[in-house]
PDB file of C-alpha atoms in Angstrom:
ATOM      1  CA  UNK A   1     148.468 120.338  90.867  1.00 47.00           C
ATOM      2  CA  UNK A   2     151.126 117.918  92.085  1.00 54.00           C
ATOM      3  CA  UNK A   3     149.912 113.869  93.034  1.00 45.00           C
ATOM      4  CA  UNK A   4     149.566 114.502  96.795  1.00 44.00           C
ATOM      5  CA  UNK A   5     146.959 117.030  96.350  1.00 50.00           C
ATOM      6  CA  UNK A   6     145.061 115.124  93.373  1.00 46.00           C
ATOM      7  CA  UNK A   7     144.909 112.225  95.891  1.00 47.00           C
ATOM      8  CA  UNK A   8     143.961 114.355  98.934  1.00 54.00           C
ATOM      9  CA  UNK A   9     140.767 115.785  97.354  1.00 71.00           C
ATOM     10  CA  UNK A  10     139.600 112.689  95.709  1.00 80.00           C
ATOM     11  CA  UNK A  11     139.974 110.931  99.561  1.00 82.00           C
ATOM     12  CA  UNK A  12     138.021 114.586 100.772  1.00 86.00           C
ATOM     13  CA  UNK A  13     135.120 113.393  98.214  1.00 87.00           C
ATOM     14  CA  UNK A  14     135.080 110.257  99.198  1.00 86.00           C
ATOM     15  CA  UNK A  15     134.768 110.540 103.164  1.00 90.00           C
ATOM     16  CA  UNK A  16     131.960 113.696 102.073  1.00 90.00           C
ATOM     17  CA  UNK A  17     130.256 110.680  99.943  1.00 89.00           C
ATOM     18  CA  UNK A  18     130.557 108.394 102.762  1.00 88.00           C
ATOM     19  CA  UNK A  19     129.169 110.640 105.160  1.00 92.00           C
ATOM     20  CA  UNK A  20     126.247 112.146 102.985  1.00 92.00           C
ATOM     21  CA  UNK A  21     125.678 108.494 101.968  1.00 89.00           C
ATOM     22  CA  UNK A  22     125.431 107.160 106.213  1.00 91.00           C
ATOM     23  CA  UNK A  23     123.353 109.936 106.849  1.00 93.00           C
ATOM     24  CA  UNK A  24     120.378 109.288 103.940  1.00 91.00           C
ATOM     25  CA  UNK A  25     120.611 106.011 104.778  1.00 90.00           C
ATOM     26  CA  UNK A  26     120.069 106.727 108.521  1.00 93.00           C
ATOM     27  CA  UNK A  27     117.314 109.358 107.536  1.00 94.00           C
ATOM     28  CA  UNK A  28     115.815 106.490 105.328  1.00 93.00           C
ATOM     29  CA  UNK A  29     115.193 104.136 108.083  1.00 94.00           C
ATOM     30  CA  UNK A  30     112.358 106.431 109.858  1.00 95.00           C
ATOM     31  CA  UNK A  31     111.979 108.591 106.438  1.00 95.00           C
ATOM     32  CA  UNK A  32     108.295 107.737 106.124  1.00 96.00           C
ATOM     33  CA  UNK A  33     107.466 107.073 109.466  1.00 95.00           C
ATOM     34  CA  UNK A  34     106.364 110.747 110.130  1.00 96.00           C
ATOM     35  CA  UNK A  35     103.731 109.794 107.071  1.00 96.00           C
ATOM     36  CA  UNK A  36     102.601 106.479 108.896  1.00 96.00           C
ATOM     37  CA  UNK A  37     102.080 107.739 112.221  1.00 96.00           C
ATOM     38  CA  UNK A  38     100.408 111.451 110.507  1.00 95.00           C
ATOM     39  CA  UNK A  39      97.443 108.687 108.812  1.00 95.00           C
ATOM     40  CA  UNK A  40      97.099 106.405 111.574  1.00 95.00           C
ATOM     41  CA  UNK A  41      96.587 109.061 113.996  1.00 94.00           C
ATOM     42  CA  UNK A  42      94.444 110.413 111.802  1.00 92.00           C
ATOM     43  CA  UNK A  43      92.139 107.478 111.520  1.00 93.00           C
ATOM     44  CA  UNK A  44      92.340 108.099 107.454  1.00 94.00           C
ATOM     45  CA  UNK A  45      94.498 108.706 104.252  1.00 94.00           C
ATOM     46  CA  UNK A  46      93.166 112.083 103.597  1.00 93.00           C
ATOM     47  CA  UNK A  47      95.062 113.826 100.835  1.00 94.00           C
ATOM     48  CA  UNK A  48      97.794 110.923 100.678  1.00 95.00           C
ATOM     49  CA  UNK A  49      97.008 109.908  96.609  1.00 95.00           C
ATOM     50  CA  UNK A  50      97.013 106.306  96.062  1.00 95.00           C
ATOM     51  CA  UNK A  51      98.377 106.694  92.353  1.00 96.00           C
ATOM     52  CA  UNK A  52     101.288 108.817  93.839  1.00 96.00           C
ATOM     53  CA  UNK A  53     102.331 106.144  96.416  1.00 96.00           C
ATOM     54  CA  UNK A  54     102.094 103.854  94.089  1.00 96.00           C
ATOM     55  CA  UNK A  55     104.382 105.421  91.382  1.00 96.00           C
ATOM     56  CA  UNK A  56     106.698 106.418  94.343  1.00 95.00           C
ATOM     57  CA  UNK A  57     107.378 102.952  95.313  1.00 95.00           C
ATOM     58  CA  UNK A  58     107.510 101.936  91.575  1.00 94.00           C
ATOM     59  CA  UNK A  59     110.145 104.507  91.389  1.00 93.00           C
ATOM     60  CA  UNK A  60     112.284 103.117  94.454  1.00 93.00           C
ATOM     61  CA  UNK A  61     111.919  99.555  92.907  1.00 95.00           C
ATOM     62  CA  UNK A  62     113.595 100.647  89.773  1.00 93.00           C
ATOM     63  CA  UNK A  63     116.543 102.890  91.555  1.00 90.00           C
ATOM     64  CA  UNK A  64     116.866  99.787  94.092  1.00 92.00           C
ATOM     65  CA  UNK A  65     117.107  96.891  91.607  1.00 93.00           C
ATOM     66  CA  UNK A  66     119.114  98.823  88.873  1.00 91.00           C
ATOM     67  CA  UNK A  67     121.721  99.756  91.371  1.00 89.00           C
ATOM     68  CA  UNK A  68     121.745  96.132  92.134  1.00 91.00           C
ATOM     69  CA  UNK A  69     121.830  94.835  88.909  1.00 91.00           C
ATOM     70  CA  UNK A  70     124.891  97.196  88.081  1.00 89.00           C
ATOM     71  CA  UNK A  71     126.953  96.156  91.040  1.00 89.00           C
ATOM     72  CA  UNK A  72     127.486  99.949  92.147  1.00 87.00           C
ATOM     73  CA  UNK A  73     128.418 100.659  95.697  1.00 84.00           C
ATOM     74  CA  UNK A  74     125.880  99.059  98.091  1.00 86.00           C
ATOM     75  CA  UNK A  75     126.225 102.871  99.704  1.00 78.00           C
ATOM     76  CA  UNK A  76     125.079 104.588  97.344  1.00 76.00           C
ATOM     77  CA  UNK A  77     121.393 102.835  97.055  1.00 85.00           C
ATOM     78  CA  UNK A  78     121.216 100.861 100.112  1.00 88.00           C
ATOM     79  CA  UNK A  79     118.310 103.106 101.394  1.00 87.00           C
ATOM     80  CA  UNK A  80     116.209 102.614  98.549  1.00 92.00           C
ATOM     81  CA  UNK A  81     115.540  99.095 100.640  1.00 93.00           C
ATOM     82  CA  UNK A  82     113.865 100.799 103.682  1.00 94.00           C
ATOM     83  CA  UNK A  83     111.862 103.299 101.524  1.00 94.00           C
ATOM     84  CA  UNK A  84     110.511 100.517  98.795  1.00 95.00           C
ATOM     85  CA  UNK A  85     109.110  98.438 102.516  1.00 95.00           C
ATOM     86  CA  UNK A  86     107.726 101.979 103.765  1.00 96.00           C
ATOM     87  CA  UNK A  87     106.184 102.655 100.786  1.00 96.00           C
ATOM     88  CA  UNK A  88     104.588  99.238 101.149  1.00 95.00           C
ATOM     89  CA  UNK A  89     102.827  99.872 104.507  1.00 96.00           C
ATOM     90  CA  UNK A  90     101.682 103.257 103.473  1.00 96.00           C
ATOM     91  CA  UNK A  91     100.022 101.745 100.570  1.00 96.00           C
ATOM     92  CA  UNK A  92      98.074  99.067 102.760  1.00 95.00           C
ATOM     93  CA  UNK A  93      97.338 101.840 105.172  1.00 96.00           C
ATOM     94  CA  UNK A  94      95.626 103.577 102.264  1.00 96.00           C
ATOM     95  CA  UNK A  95      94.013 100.619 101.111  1.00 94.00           C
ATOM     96  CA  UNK A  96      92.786  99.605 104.670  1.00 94.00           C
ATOM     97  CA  UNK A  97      91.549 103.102 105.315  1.00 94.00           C
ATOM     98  CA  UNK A  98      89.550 103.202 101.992  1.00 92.00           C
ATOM     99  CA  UNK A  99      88.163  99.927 102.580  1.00 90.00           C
ATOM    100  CA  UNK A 100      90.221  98.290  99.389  1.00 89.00           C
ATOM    101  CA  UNK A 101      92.447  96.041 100.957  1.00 87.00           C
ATOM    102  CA  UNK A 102      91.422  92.546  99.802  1.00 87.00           C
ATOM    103  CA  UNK A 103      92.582  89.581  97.755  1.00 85.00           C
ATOM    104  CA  UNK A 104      92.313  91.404  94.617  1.00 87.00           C
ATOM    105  CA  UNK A 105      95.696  92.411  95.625  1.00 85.00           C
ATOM    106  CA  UNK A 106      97.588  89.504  95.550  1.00 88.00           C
ATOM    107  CA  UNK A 107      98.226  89.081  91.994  1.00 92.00           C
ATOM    108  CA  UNK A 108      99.581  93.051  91.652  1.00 91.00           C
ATOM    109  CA  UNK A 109     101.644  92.074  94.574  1.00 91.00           C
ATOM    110  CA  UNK A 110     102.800  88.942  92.864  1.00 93.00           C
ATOM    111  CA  UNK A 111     103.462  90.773  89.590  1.00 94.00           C
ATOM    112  CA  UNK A 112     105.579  93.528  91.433  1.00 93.00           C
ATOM    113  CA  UNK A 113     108.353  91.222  92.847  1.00 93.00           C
ATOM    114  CA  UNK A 114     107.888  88.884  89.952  1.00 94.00           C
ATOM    115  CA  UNK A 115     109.179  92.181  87.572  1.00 93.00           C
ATOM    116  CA  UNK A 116     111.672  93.548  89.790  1.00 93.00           C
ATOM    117  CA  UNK A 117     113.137  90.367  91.119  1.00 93.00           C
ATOM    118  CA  UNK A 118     114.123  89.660  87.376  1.00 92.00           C
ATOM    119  CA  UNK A 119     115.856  93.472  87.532  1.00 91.00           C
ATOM    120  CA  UNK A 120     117.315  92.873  90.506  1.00 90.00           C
ATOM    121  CA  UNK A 121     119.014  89.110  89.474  1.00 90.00           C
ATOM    122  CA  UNK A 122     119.877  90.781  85.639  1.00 88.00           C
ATOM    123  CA  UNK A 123     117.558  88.376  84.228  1.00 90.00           C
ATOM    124  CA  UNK A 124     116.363  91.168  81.209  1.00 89.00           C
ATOM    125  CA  UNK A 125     118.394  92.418  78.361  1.00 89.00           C
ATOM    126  CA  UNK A 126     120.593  95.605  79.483  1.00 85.00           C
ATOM    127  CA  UNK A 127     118.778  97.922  77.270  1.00 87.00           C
ATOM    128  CA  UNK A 128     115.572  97.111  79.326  1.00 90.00           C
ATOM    129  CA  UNK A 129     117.343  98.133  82.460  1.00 87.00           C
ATOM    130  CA  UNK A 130     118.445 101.540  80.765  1.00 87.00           C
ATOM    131  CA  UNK A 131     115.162 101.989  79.640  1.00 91.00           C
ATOM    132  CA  UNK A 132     113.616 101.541  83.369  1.00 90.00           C
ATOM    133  CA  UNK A 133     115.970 103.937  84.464  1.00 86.00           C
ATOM    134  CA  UNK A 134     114.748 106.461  82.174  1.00 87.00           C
ATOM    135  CA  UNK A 135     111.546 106.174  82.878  1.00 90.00           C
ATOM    136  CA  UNK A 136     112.466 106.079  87.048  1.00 87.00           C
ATOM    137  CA  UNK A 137     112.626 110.205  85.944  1.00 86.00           C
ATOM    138  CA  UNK A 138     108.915 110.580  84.216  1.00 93.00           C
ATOM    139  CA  UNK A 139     107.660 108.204  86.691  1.00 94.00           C
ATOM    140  CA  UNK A 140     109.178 109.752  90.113  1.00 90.00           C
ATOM    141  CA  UNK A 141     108.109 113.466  89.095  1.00 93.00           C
ATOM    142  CA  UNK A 142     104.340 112.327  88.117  1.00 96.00           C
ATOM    143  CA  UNK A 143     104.362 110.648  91.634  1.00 96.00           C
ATOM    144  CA  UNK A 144     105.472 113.886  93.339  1.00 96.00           C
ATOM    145  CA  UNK A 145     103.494 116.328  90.684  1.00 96.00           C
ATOM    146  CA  UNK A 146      99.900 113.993  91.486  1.00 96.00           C
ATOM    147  CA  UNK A 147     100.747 114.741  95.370  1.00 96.00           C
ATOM    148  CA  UNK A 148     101.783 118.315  94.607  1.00 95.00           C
ATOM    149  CA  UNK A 149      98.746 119.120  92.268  1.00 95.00           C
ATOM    150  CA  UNK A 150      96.421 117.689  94.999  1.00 95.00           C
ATOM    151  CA  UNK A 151      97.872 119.690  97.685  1.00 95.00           C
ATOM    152  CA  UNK A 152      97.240 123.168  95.628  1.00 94.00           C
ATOM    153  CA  UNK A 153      94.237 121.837  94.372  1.00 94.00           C
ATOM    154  CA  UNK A 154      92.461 121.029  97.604  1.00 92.00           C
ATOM    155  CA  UNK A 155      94.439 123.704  99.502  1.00 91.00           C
ATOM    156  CA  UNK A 156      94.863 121.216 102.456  1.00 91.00           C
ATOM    157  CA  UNK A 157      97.345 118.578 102.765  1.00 93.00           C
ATOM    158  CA  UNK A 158      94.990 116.570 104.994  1.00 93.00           C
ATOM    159  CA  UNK A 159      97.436 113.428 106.480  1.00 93.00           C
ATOM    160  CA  UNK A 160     100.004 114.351 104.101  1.00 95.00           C
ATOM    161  CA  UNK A 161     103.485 115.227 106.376  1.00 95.00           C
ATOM    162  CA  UNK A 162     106.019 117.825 106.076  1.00 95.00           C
ATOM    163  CA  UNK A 163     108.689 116.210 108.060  1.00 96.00           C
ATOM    164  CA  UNK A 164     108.571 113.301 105.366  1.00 96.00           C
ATOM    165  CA  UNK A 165     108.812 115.175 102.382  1.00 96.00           C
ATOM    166  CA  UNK A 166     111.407 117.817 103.937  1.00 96.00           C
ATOM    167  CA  UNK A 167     113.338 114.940 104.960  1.00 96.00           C
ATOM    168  CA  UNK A 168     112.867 113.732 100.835  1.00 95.00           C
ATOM    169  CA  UNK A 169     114.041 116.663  99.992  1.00 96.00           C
ATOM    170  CA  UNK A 170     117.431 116.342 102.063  1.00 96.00           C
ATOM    171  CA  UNK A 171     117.758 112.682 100.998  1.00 94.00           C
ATOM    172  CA  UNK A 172     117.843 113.381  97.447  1.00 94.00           C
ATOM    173  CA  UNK A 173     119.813 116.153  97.814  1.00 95.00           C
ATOM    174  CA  UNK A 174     122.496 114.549  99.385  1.00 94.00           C
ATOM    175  CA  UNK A 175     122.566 111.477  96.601  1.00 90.00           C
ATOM    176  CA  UNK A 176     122.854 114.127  93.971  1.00 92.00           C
ATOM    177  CA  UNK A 177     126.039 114.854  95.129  1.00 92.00           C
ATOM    178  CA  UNK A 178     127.147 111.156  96.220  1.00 90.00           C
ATOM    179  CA  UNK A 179     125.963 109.793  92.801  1.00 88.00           C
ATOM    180  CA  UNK A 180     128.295 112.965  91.216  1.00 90.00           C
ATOM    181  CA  UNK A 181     130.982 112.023  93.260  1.00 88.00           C
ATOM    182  CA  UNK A 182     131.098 107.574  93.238  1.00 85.00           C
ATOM    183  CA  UNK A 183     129.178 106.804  89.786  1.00 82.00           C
ATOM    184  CA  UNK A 184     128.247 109.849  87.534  1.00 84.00           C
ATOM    185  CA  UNK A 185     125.200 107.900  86.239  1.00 84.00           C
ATOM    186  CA  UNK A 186     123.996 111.135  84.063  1.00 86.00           C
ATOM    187  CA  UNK A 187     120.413 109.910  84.288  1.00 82.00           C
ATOM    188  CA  UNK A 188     120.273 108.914  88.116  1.00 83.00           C
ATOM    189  CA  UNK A 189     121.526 112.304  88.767  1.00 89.00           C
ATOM    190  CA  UNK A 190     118.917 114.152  87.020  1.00 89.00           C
ATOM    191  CA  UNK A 191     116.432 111.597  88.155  1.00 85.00           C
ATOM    192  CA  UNK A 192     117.705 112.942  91.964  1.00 89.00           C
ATOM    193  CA  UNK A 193     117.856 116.261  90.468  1.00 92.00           C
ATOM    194  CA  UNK A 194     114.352 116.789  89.965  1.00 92.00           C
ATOM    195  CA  UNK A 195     113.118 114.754  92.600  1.00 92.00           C
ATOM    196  CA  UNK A 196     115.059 116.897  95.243  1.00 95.00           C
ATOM    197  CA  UNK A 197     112.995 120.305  93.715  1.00 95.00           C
ATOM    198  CA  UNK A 198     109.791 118.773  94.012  1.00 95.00           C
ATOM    199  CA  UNK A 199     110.400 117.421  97.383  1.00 96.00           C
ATOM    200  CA  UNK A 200     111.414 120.731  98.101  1.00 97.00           C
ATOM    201  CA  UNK A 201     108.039 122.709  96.546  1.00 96.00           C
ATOM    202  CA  UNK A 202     106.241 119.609  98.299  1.00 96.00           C
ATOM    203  CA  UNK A 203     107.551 120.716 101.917  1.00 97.00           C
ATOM    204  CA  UNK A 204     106.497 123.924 101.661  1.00 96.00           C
ATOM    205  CA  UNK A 205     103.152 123.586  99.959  1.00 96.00           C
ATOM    206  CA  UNK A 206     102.611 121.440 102.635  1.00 95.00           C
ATOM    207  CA  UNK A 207     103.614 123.634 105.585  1.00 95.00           C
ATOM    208  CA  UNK A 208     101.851 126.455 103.667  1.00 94.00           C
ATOM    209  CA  UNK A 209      98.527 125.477 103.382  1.00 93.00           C
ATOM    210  CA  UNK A 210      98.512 123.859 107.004  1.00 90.00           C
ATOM    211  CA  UNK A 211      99.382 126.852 108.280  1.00 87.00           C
ATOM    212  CA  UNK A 212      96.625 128.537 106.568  1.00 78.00           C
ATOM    213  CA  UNK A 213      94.094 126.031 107.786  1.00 69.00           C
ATOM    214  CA  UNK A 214      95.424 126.792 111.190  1.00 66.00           C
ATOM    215  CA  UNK A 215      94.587 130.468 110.733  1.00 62.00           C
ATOM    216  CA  UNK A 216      91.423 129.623 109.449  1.00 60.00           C
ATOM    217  CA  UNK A 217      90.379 127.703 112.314  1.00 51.00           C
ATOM    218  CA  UNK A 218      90.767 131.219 114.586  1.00 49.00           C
TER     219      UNK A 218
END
């Protein structure tokens, strides 16, 4: 394979990364608002699990700040910004619907951008920034598996929306192969690896057991 070519593909790559990466970005912007507008029409939370939120956005804090903290192209993790303030308001909306939404959580809050401020500005040894990433795996598929298990469990996916997590599922898919293509971070990828099946078994437990409530109703 002569230079020309060599060159060629890796510019090829690069406007596929660019364009996968615009489009999760753009996707990221209203990724949750499917979720938001499914629970406040709703009047509730029903079958949107607290703990799962709350890992999810724990999750997105890690990917955000490490990416940050390793000066990797702002591309390749800018989204994580939009989903870590989504993930905020669907937490409050949870809170506010179960009647939870006090004072009490001020010093989480507090405690939350205290921890992932210092990630963000490098302020922790390197080791605990690999070690965060790590766990972003563990902690992203316990979020999704709570949701999942939930789903099956109750056979309704009460507020929960397909459009979000089939969106998820595209997202993540897409950074698989930008984070292949601009940084080869071995454990983002397999971070986005299994996020991007779950999101996918998500979507369609989701649209599965709606649809069978729908049948049930006639």
């Amino acid at each position: 394979m002569n230079m020309a070519a060599v060159v060629g593909s890796s510019a090829s790559l690069l406007l596929l990364s660019n364009v996968l990466s615009i489009s999760v970005i753009l996707a990221c912007i209203v990724i949750k608002l499917p979720q938001i507008l499914s629970m406040i029409r709703g009047g509730s939370s029903k079958g949107v699990r607290l703990s799962s939120v709350l890992l999810e956005e724990c999750g997105y804090s890690i990917m955000l700040t490490y990416h940050f903290a390793m000066n990797y192209p702002i591309a390749t993790y800018f989204e994580y910004t939009f989903l870590v303030l989504q993930d905020l308001i669907v937490i409050v909306l949870i809170l506010g619907y179960n009647e939870k939404l006090n004072l009490t959580a001020l010093p989480f809050f507090a405690l939350y951008m205290c921890v992932f401020s210092c990630f963000a500005m490098n302020m922790v040894p390197g080791y605990v920034l690999k070690t965060a990433i790590s766990l972003c795996t563990p902690i992203s598929t316990s979020s999704k598996l709570i949701q999942l298990v939930s789903i099956v469990r109750n056979q309704d996916p009460g507020t929960v929306s397909a459009a979000t997590w089939g969106m998820a599922f595209y997202t993540t898919m897409a950074r698989s192969i930008t984070t292949l293509i601009q940084t080869g971070d071995v454990r983002v990828l397999i971070n986005f690896g299994i996020s991007c099946l779950l999101n996918f078994s998500l979507t369609i437990m989701v649209l599965y057991y709606r649809r069978s409530s729908k049948k049930k109703l006639y």
